Amino acid sequence: MDLSFVASGFAVGLLVGMTGVGGGSLMTPLLTLLFGVSPAVAVGTDLAFASLTKGVGTFTHRLRGTVHWEIVRRLCLGALPAALLASYSLKHFGTLNKEIGQIIRYMIAGSVMLTVVAILFRRKMLAWINAHPERQLQGDKLVWATILSGAVLGTLVTISSIGAGAIGATLLVMLYPRLTPAEVAGTDIAYAVPLTAIAAIGHWWLGSIDWSLLLTLLVGSVPGITIGSYAARAVPERLLRVLLAFTLVAVAAKLVS
């Protein structure tokens, strides 16, 4: 068991525990840039990692009653077929060849930058939508917008493993501004479980999951998330999010350089 992978899992888990975001945004680029794991294997392994860790989170939120299952259903109606289609497309075009690997790197970089926007401007977006209630979607428009958002996230997550966290939560805030922060987190985690599971199964079919690497990352991440959750109260959230955003910008720049 490589201690550097355990340490990386711990570090990412610590940040996720303290900020609530950054799992896929950090883990996938970290595996690609620092350890030289191929982009396809990094994405597949991180998806399997996310499906397991988010499953535990969903159970907790379900007990607390902070999951809106109707919203989860709408997101899944778009996300799950999109994940299946994206997996088939990767299989058809050859996920492990050099050209597709480079496309995945660019997709990861783009997803990372979307995560940065979500981290830095989420509160401003929420303030704007609350100040303009006439712009809030209602009825069938809201349902279809949610399904479309799920489809976009399903594609993004399957190709890059990034998007189910910060980007998904930001879309939920924009579409359903009356949800409490706990409900946003619970609903976001709940829909991400079947999405990451299906995407992970797709990558298993493609042969792009490293199971020994997955186990090693879990050994480090579980205590990291636990410690980070307790440490979150002692560290200013704004400072953490700004530091995380700058780190992700540097990661995205390195991915496309």
PDB file of C-alpha atoms in Angstrom:
ATOM      1  CA  MET A   1       0.000   0.000   0.000  1.00  0.00           C
ATOM      2  CA  ASP A   2       1.597   3.269  -1.172  1.00  0.00           C
ATOM      3  CA  LEU A   3       1.637   5.762   1.716  1.00  0.00           C
ATOM      4  CA  SER A   4       1.673   8.692  -0.734  1.00  0.00           C
ATOM      5  CA  PHE A   5      -1.761   7.639  -2.011  1.00  0.00           C
ATOM      6  CA  VAL A   6      -3.002   7.245   1.573  1.00  0.00           C
ATOM      7  CA  ALA A   7      -1.701  10.728   2.398  1.00  0.00           C
ATOM      8  CA  SER A   8      -3.367  12.163  -0.710  1.00  0.00           C
ATOM      9  CA  GLY A   9      -6.674  10.551   0.215  1.00  0.00           C
ATOM     10  CA  PHE A  10      -6.349  11.972   3.710  1.00  0.00           C
ATOM     11  CA  ALA A  11      -5.563  15.496   2.427  1.00  0.00           C
ATOM     12  CA  VAL A  12      -8.492  15.520  -0.003  1.00  0.00           C
ATOM     13  CA  GLY A  13     -10.799  14.069   2.644  1.00  0.00           C
ATOM     14  CA  LEU A  14      -9.704  16.761   5.080  1.00  0.00           C
ATOM     15  CA  LEU A  15     -10.569  19.528   2.597  1.00  0.00           C
ATOM     16  CA  VAL A  16     -13.896  17.928   1.718  1.00  0.00           C
ATOM     17  CA  GLY A  17     -14.755  17.629   5.394  1.00  0.00           C
ATOM     18  CA  MET A  18     -13.926  21.279   6.042  1.00  0.00           C
ATOM     19  CA  THR A  19     -15.451  22.848   2.923  1.00  0.00           C
ATOM     20  CA  GLY A  20     -18.003  20.358   1.600  1.00  0.00           C
ATOM     21  CA  VAL A  21     -16.530  20.566  -1.910  1.00  0.00           C
ATOM     22  CA  GLY A  22     -13.379  19.569  -3.713  1.00  0.00           C
ATOM     23  CA  GLY A  23     -13.534  15.761  -3.796  1.00  0.00           C
ATOM     24  CA  GLY A  24     -13.552  15.132  -7.546  1.00  0.00           C
ATOM     25  CA  SER A  25     -12.146  18.584  -8.288  1.00  0.00           C
ATOM     26  CA  LEU A  26      -8.982  17.754  -6.362  1.00  0.00           C
ATOM     27  CA  MET A  27      -8.691  13.966  -6.464  1.00  0.00           C
ATOM     28  CA  THR A  28      -8.856  13.504 -10.232  1.00  0.00           C
ATOM     29  CA  PRO A  29      -6.304  16.247 -11.092  1.00  0.00           C
ATOM     30  CA  LEU A  30      -4.101  15.067  -8.208  1.00  0.00           C
ATOM     31  CA  LEU A  31      -3.965  11.522  -9.559  1.00  0.00           C
ATOM     32  CA  THR A  32      -3.339  12.796 -13.080  1.00  0.00           C
ATOM     33  CA  LEU A  33      -0.711  15.455 -12.373  1.00  0.00           C
ATOM     34  CA  LEU A  34       1.127  14.247  -9.270  1.00  0.00           C
ATOM     35  CA  PHE A  35       1.088  10.482  -9.756  1.00  0.00           C
ATOM     36  CA  GLY A  36       0.898  10.205 -13.542  1.00  0.00           C
ATOM     37  CA  VAL A  37      -2.313   8.134 -13.536  1.00  0.00           C
ATOM     38  CA  SER A  38      -3.965   8.208 -16.950  1.00  0.00           C
ATOM     39  CA  PRO A  39      -6.940  10.606 -17.124  1.00  0.00           C
ATOM     40  CA  ALA A  40      -9.418   7.787 -17.875  1.00  0.00           C
ATOM     41  CA  VAL A  41      -8.257   5.648 -14.919  1.00  0.00           C
ATOM     42  CA  ALA A  42      -8.182   8.697 -12.629  1.00  0.00           C
ATOM     43  CA  VAL A  43     -11.783   9.536 -13.557  1.00  0.00           C
ATOM     44  CA  GLY A  44     -13.017   5.953 -13.207  1.00  0.00           C
ATOM     45  CA  THR A  45     -11.330   5.368  -9.858  1.00  0.00           C
ATOM     46  CA  ASP A  46     -12.577   8.676  -8.466  1.00  0.00           C
ATOM     47  CA  LEU A  47     -16.148   7.855  -9.539  1.00  0.00           C
ATOM     48  CA  ALA A  48     -16.037   4.556  -7.678  1.00  0.00           C
ATOM     49  CA  PHE A  49     -14.562   6.398  -4.697  1.00  0.00           C
ATOM     50  CA  ALA A  50     -17.346   9.017  -4.824  1.00  0.00           C
ATOM     51  CA  SER A  51     -20.172   6.482  -5.094  1.00  0.00           C
ATOM     52  CA  LEU A  52     -19.035   4.775  -1.883  1.00  0.00           C
ATOM     53  CA  THR A  53     -18.402   7.912   0.175  1.00  0.00           C
ATOM     54  CA  LYS A  54     -21.574   9.683  -0.997  1.00  0.00           C
ATOM     55  CA  GLY A  55     -23.630   6.598  -0.134  1.00  0.00           C
ATOM     56  CA  VAL A  56     -22.648   7.016   3.511  1.00  0.00           C
ATOM     57  CA  GLY A  57     -23.504  10.716   3.336  1.00  0.00           C
ATOM     58  CA  THR A  58     -26.935   9.992   1.850  1.00  0.00           C
ATOM     59  CA  PHE A  59     -27.784   7.610   4.691  1.00  0.00           C
ATOM     60  CA  THR A  60     -26.960  10.325   7.226  1.00  0.00           C
ATOM     61  CA  HIS A  61     -29.007  12.980   5.420  1.00  0.00           C
ATOM     62  CA  ARG A  62     -31.933  10.601   5.051  1.00  0.00           C
ATOM     63  CA  LEU A  63     -32.010  10.078   8.794  1.00  0.00           C
ATOM     64  CA  ARG A  64     -32.015  13.850   9.268  1.00  0.00           C
ATOM     65  CA  GLY A  65     -34.833  14.339   6.747  1.00  0.00           C
ATOM     66  CA  THR A  66     -32.786  16.721   4.567  1.00  0.00           C
ATOM     67  CA  VAL A  67     -33.312  15.003   1.195  1.00  0.00           C
ATOM     68  CA  HIS A  68     -35.983  16.220  -1.257  1.00  0.00           C
ATOM     69  CA  TRP A  69     -36.667  12.978  -3.101  1.00  0.00           C
ATOM     70  CA  GLU A  70     -38.842  14.545  -5.806  1.00  0.00           C
ATOM     71  CA  ILE A  71     -35.948  16.808  -6.822  1.00  0.00           C
ATOM     72  CA  VAL A  72     -33.632  13.784  -6.703  1.00  0.00           C
ATOM     73  CA  ARG A  73     -36.003  11.943  -9.063  1.00  0.00           C
ATOM     74  CA  ARG A  74     -36.042  14.846 -11.529  1.00  0.00           C
ATOM     75  CA  LEU A  75     -32.247  15.123 -11.537  1.00  0.00           C
ATOM     76  CA  CYS A  76     -31.865  11.381 -12.027  1.00  0.00           C
ATOM     77  CA  LEU A  77     -34.280  11.411 -14.992  1.00  0.00           C
ATOM     78  CA  GLY A  78     -31.710  13.545 -16.802  1.00  0.00           C
ATOM     79  CA  ALA A  79     -28.468  12.398 -15.217  1.00  0.00           C
ATOM     80  CA  LEU A  80     -28.709   8.605 -15.430  1.00  0.00           C
ATOM     81  CA  PRO A  81     -29.487   8.314 -19.179  1.00  0.00           C
ATOM     82  CA  ALA A  82     -26.797  10.929 -19.850  1.00  0.00           C
ATOM     83  CA  ALA A  83     -24.274   8.894 -17.840  1.00  0.00           C
ATOM     84  CA  LEU A  84     -25.127   5.748 -19.808  1.00  0.00           C
ATOM     85  CA  LEU A  85     -24.837   7.593 -23.125  1.00  0.00           C
ATOM     86  CA  ALA A  86     -21.521   9.190 -22.124  1.00  0.00           C
ATOM     87  CA  SER A  87     -20.140   5.794 -21.061  1.00  0.00           C
ATOM     88  CA  TYR A  88     -21.169   4.247 -24.373  1.00  0.00           C
ATOM     89  CA  SER A  89     -19.601   7.158 -26.262  1.00  0.00           C
ATOM     90  CA  LEU A  90     -16.315   6.714 -24.380  1.00  0.00           C
ATOM     91  CA  LYS A  91     -16.394   2.994 -25.216  1.00  0.00           C
ATOM     92  CA  HIS A  92     -17.149   3.681 -28.872  1.00  0.00           C
ATOM     93  CA  PHE A  93     -14.450   6.327 -29.340  1.00  0.00           C
ATOM     94  CA  GLY A  94     -11.820   4.555 -27.223  1.00  0.00           C
ATOM     95  CA  THR A  95     -11.407   5.972 -23.729  1.00  0.00           C
ATOM     96  CA  LEU A  96      -7.843   4.742 -23.237  1.00  0.00           C
ATOM     97  CA  ASN A  97      -6.198   6.102 -26.378  1.00  0.00           C
ATOM     98  CA  LYS A  98      -4.007   9.227 -26.281  1.00  0.00           C
ATOM     99  CA  GLU A  99      -6.369  11.572 -28.120  1.00  0.00           C
ATOM    100  CA  ILE A 100      -9.390  10.771 -25.936  1.00  0.00           C
ATOM    101  CA  GLY A 101      -7.165  10.997 -22.859  1.00  0.00           C
ATOM    102  CA  GLN A 102      -6.220  14.542 -23.853  1.00  0.00           C
ATOM    103  CA  ILE A 103      -9.887  15.457 -24.365  1.00  0.00           C
ATOM    104  CA  ILE A 104     -10.631  14.114 -20.878  1.00  0.00           C
ATOM    105  CA  ARG A 105      -7.828  16.315 -19.481  1.00  0.00           C
ATOM    106  CA  TYR A 106      -9.451  19.382 -21.067  1.00  0.00           C
ATOM    107  CA  MET A 107     -12.854  18.306 -19.749  1.00  0.00           C
ATOM    108  CA  ILE A 108     -11.374  17.967 -16.261  1.00  0.00           C
ATOM    109  CA  ALA A 109      -9.829  21.442 -16.527  1.00  0.00           C
ATOM    110  CA  GLY A 110     -13.132  22.952 -17.682  1.00  0.00           C
ATOM    111  CA  SER A 111     -15.025  21.222 -14.886  1.00  0.00           C
ATOM    112  CA  VAL A 112     -12.495  22.483 -12.346  1.00  0.00           C
ATOM    113  CA  MET A 113     -13.015  26.069 -13.509  1.00  0.00           C
ATOM    114  CA  LEU A 114     -16.800  25.674 -13.282  1.00  0.00           C
ATOM    115  CA  THR A 115     -16.270  24.465  -9.715  1.00  0.00           C
ATOM    116  CA  VAL A 116     -14.210  27.595  -8.974  1.00  0.00           C
ATOM    117  CA  VAL A 117     -17.057  29.801 -10.228  1.00  0.00           C
ATOM    118  CA  ALA A 118     -19.508  27.836  -8.101  1.00  0.00           C
ATOM    119  CA  ILE A 119     -17.322  28.191  -4.993  1.00  0.00           C
ATOM    120  CA  LEU A 120     -16.638  31.925  -5.361  1.00  0.00           C
ATOM    121  CA  PHE A 121     -19.973  33.227  -6.633  1.00  0.00           C
ATOM    122  CA  ARG A 122     -22.587  30.890  -5.189  1.00  0.00           C
ATOM    123  CA  ARG A 123     -23.739  33.358  -2.522  1.00  0.00           C
ATOM    124  CA  LYS A 124     -23.950  36.209  -5.030  1.00  0.00           C
ATOM    125  CA  MET A 125     -26.003  34.021  -7.358  1.00  0.00           C
ATOM    126  CA  LEU A 126     -28.377  33.175  -4.528  1.00  0.00           C
ATOM    127  CA  ALA A 127     -28.680  36.839  -3.510  1.00  0.00           C
ATOM    128  CA  TRP A 128     -29.504  37.792  -7.103  1.00  0.00           C
ATOM    129  CA  ILE A 129     -32.189  35.124  -7.535  1.00  0.00           C
ATOM    130  CA  ASN A 130     -33.793  36.078  -4.211  1.00  0.00           C
ATOM    131  CA  ALA A 131     -33.806  39.737  -5.259  1.00  0.00           C
ATOM    132  CA  HIS A 132     -35.577  38.850  -8.524  1.00  0.00           C
ATOM    133  CA  PRO A 133     -38.363  36.389  -7.625  1.00  0.00           C
ATOM    134  CA  GLU A 134     -39.999  37.011 -11.006  1.00  0.00           C
ATOM    135  CA  ARG A 135     -37.048  35.217 -12.631  1.00  0.00           C
ATOM    136  CA  GLN A 136     -37.572  32.034 -10.594  1.00  0.00           C
ATOM    137  CA  LEU A 137     -38.892  29.101 -12.602  1.00  0.00           C
ATOM    138  CA  GLN A 138     -42.192  27.478 -11.643  1.00  0.00           C
ATOM    139  CA  GLY A 139     -44.262  24.443 -12.657  1.00  0.00           C
ATOM    140  CA  ASP A 140     -43.308  22.517 -15.789  1.00  0.00           C
ATOM    141  CA  LYS A 141     -40.480  24.930 -16.635  1.00  0.00           C
ATOM    142  CA  LEU A 142     -38.834  24.156 -13.296  1.00  0.00           C
ATOM    143  CA  VAL A 143     -39.279  20.404 -13.806  1.00  0.00           C
ATOM    144  CA  TRP A 144     -37.708  20.445 -17.269  1.00  0.00           C
ATOM    145  CA  ALA A 145     -34.904  22.778 -16.172  1.00  0.00           C
ATOM    146  CA  THR A 146     -34.083  20.322 -13.374  1.00  0.00           C
ATOM    147  CA  ILE A 147     -34.067  17.345 -15.757  1.00  0.00           C
ATOM    148  CA  LEU A 148     -31.841  19.260 -18.209  1.00  0.00           C
ATOM    149  CA  SER A 149     -29.477  20.222 -15.392  1.00  0.00           C
ATOM    150  CA  GLY A 150     -29.287  16.546 -14.450  1.00  0.00           C
ATOM    151  CA  ALA A 151     -28.400  15.610 -18.032  1.00  0.00           C
ATOM    152  CA  VAL A 152     -25.590  18.185 -18.156  1.00  0.00           C
ATOM    153  CA  LEU A 153     -24.243  17.021 -14.798  1.00  0.00           C
ATOM    154  CA  GLY A 154     -24.505  13.362 -15.805  1.00  0.00           C
ATOM    155  CA  THR A 155     -22.393  13.962 -18.903  1.00  0.00           C
ATOM    156  CA  LEU A 156     -19.876  16.120 -17.056  1.00  0.00           C
ATOM    157  CA  VAL A 157     -19.476  13.700 -14.149  1.00  0.00           C
ATOM    158  CA  THR A 158     -19.086  10.608 -16.359  1.00  0.00           C
ATOM    159  CA  ILE A 159     -16.378  12.211 -18.507  1.00  0.00           C
ATOM    160  CA  SER A 160     -14.468  14.135 -15.842  1.00  0.00           C
ATOM    161  CA  SER A 161     -15.785  12.825 -12.448  1.00  0.00           C
ATOM    162  CA  ILE A 162     -16.297  16.489 -11.485  1.00  0.00           C
ATOM    163  CA  GLY A 163     -19.552  18.401 -11.119  1.00  0.00           C
ATOM    164  CA  ALA A 164     -21.767  16.465  -8.716  1.00  0.00           C
ATOM    165  CA  GLY A 165     -20.577  18.523  -5.726  1.00  0.00           C
ATOM    166  CA  ALA A 166     -20.135  22.272  -6.000  1.00  0.00           C
ATOM    167  CA  ILE A 167     -21.653  22.666  -9.477  1.00  0.00           C
ATOM    168  CA  GLY A 168     -24.655  20.491  -8.651  1.00  0.00           C
ATOM    169  CA  ALA A 169     -25.266  22.299  -5.385  1.00  0.00           C
ATOM    170  CA  THR A 170     -25.057  25.686  -7.112  1.00  0.00           C
ATOM    171  CA  LEU A 171     -27.635  24.633  -9.720  1.00  0.00           C
ATOM    172  CA  LEU A 172     -29.929  23.473  -6.921  1.00  0.00           C
ATOM    173  CA  VAL A 173     -29.584  26.825  -5.168  1.00  0.00           C
ATOM    174  CA  MET A 174     -30.470  28.659  -8.387  1.00  0.00           C
ATOM    175  CA  LEU A 175     -33.444  26.421  -9.224  1.00  0.00           C
ATOM    176  CA  TYR A 176     -34.749  25.952  -5.663  1.00  0.00           C
ATOM    177  CA  PRO A 177     -33.652  29.018  -3.649  1.00  0.00           C
ATOM    178  CA  ARG A 178     -35.999  28.179  -0.765  1.00  0.00           C
ATOM    179  CA  LEU A 179     -34.078  25.040   0.164  1.00  0.00           C
ATOM    180  CA  THR A 180     -32.028  25.288   3.345  1.00  0.00           C
ATOM    181  CA  PRO A 181     -28.243  24.676   3.092  1.00  0.00           C
ATOM    182  CA  ALA A 182     -28.702  21.259   4.728  1.00  0.00           C
ATOM    183  CA  GLU A 183     -31.428  20.353   2.199  1.00  0.00           C
ATOM    184  CA  VAL A 184     -29.238  21.476  -0.699  1.00  0.00           C
ATOM    185  CA  ALA A 185     -26.367  19.327   0.595  1.00  0.00           C
ATOM    186  CA  GLY A 186     -28.589  16.316   1.280  1.00  0.00           C
ATOM    187  CA  THR A 187     -30.382  16.454  -2.071  1.00  0.00           C
ATOM    188  CA  ASP A 188     -27.124  17.025  -3.966  1.00  0.00           C
ATOM    189  CA  ILE A 189     -25.456  14.033  -2.305  1.00  0.00           C
ATOM    190  CA  ALA A 190     -28.512  11.775  -2.745  1.00  0.00           C
ATOM    191  CA  TYR A 191     -28.837  12.203  -6.527  1.00  0.00           C
ATOM    192  CA  ALA A 192     -25.060  11.878  -6.911  1.00  0.00           C
ATOM    193  CA  VAL A 193     -25.060   8.337  -5.489  1.00  0.00           C
ATOM    194  CA  PRO A 194     -26.853   6.587  -8.397  1.00  0.00           C
ATOM    195  CA  LEU A 195     -25.142   8.926 -10.873  1.00  0.00           C
ATOM    196  CA  THR A 196     -21.601   8.174  -9.691  1.00  0.00           C
ATOM    197  CA  ALA A 197     -22.472   4.486  -9.285  1.00  0.00           C
ATOM    198  CA  ILE A 198     -23.706   4.162 -12.887  1.00  0.00           C
ATOM    199  CA  ALA A 199     -20.778   6.218 -14.174  1.00  0.00           C
ATOM    200  CA  ALA A 200     -18.393   4.023 -12.149  1.00  0.00           C
ATOM    201  CA  ILE A 201     -19.993   0.853 -13.566  1.00  0.00           C
ATOM    202  CA  GLY A 202     -19.527   2.347 -17.014  1.00  0.00           C
ATOM    203  CA  HIS A 203     -15.833   2.915 -16.345  1.00  0.00           C
ATOM    204  CA  TRP A 204     -15.556  -0.622 -14.909  1.00  0.00           C
ATOM    205  CA  TRP A 205     -16.960  -1.835 -18.239  1.00  0.00           C
ATOM    206  CA  LEU A 206     -14.328   0.318 -19.954  1.00  0.00           C
ATOM    207  CA  GLY A 207     -11.587  -1.159 -17.758  1.00  0.00           C
ATOM    208  CA  SER A 208     -10.610   2.218 -16.296  1.00  0.00           C
ATOM    209  CA  ILE A 209     -10.866   1.587 -12.538  1.00  0.00           C
ATOM    210  CA  ASP A 210      -7.798   0.754 -10.436  1.00  0.00           C
ATOM    211  CA  TRP A 211      -9.287  -1.183  -7.493  1.00  0.00           C
ATOM    212  CA  SER A 212      -6.117  -1.335  -5.402  1.00  0.00           C
ATOM    213  CA  LEU A 213      -5.699   2.428  -5.806  1.00  0.00           C
ATOM    214  CA  LEU A 214      -9.339   2.913  -4.793  1.00  0.00           C
ATOM    215  CA  LEU A 215      -8.843   0.942  -1.572  1.00  0.00           C
ATOM    216  CA  THR A 216      -5.698   2.896  -0.729  1.00  0.00           C
ATOM    217  CA  LEU A 217      -7.449   6.239  -1.219  1.00  0.00           C
ATOM    218  CA  LEU A 218     -10.347   5.139   0.992  1.00  0.00           C
ATOM    219  CA  VAL A 219      -7.933   4.214   3.804  1.00  0.00           C
ATOM    220  CA  GLY A 220      -6.735   7.818   3.909  1.00  0.00           C
ATOM    221  CA  SER A 221      -9.921   9.679   3.050  1.00  0.00           C
ATOM    222  CA  VAL A 222     -12.267   8.233   5.684  1.00  0.00           C
ATOM    223  CA  PRO A 223     -10.298   9.589   8.700  1.00  0.00           C
ATOM    224  CA  GLY A 224      -9.562  12.770   6.722  1.00  0.00           C
ATOM    225  CA  ILE A 225     -13.246  13.527   6.158  1.00  0.00           C
ATOM    226  CA  THR A 226     -14.018  12.780   9.796  1.00  0.00           C
ATOM    227  CA  ILE A 227     -11.302  15.093  11.142  1.00  0.00           C
ATOM    228  CA  GLY A 228     -12.148  17.789   8.590  1.00  0.00           C
ATOM    229  CA  SER A 229     -15.802  17.780   9.625  1.00  0.00           C
ATOM    230  CA  TYR A 230     -14.815  18.480  13.222  1.00  0.00           C
ATOM    231  CA  ALA A 231     -12.158  21.060  12.232  1.00  0.00           C
ATOM    232  CA  ALA A 232     -14.603  22.989  10.036  1.00  0.00           C
ATOM    233  CA  ARG A 233     -15.943  24.914  13.011  1.00  0.00           C
ATOM    234  CA  ALA A 234     -12.478  26.185  13.988  1.00  0.00           C
ATOM    235  CA  VAL A 235     -11.383  27.445  10.537  1.00  0.00           C
ATOM    236  CA  PRO A 236     -13.097  30.369   8.727  1.00  0.00           C
ATOM    237  CA  GLU A 237     -15.127  28.904   5.843  1.00  0.00           C
ATOM    238  CA  ARG A 238     -14.526  31.933   3.606  1.00  0.00           C
ATOM    239  CA  LEU A 239     -10.748  31.567   3.912  1.00  0.00           C
ATOM    240  CA  LEU A 240     -10.911  27.867   3.106  1.00  0.00           C
ATOM    241  CA  ARG A 241     -13.069  28.388   0.043  1.00  0.00           C
ATOM    242  CA  VAL A 242     -10.803  31.130  -1.331  1.00  0.00           C
ATOM    243  CA  LEU A 243      -7.711  28.959  -0.833  1.00  0.00           C
ATOM    244  CA  LEU A 244      -9.486  26.033  -2.471  1.00  0.00           C
ATOM    245  CA  ALA A 245     -10.511  28.199  -5.425  1.00  0.00           C
ATOM    246  CA  PHE A 246      -6.945  29.421  -6.022  1.00  0.00           C
ATOM    247  CA  THR A 247      -5.666  25.845  -5.779  1.00  0.00           C
ATOM    248  CA  LEU A 248      -8.193  24.678  -8.370  1.00  0.00           C
ATOM    249  CA  VAL A 249      -7.270  27.520 -10.754  1.00  0.00           C
ATOM    250  CA  ALA A 250      -3.627  26.437 -10.579  1.00  0.00           C
ATOM    251  CA  VAL A 251      -4.663  22.836 -11.196  1.00  0.00           C
ATOM    252  CA  ALA A 252      -6.735  23.775 -14.255  1.00  0.00           C
ATOM    253  CA  ALA A 253      -3.855  25.833 -15.678  1.00  0.00           C
ATOM    254  CA  LYS A 254      -1.476  22.896 -15.242  1.00  0.00           C
ATOM    255  CA  LEU A 255      -3.901  20.484 -16.908  1.00  0.00           C
ATOM    256  CA  VAL A 256      -4.109  22.531 -20.132  1.00  0.00           C
ATOM    257  CA  SER A 257      -0.430  23.571 -20.227  1.00  0.00           C
TER     258      SER A 257
END
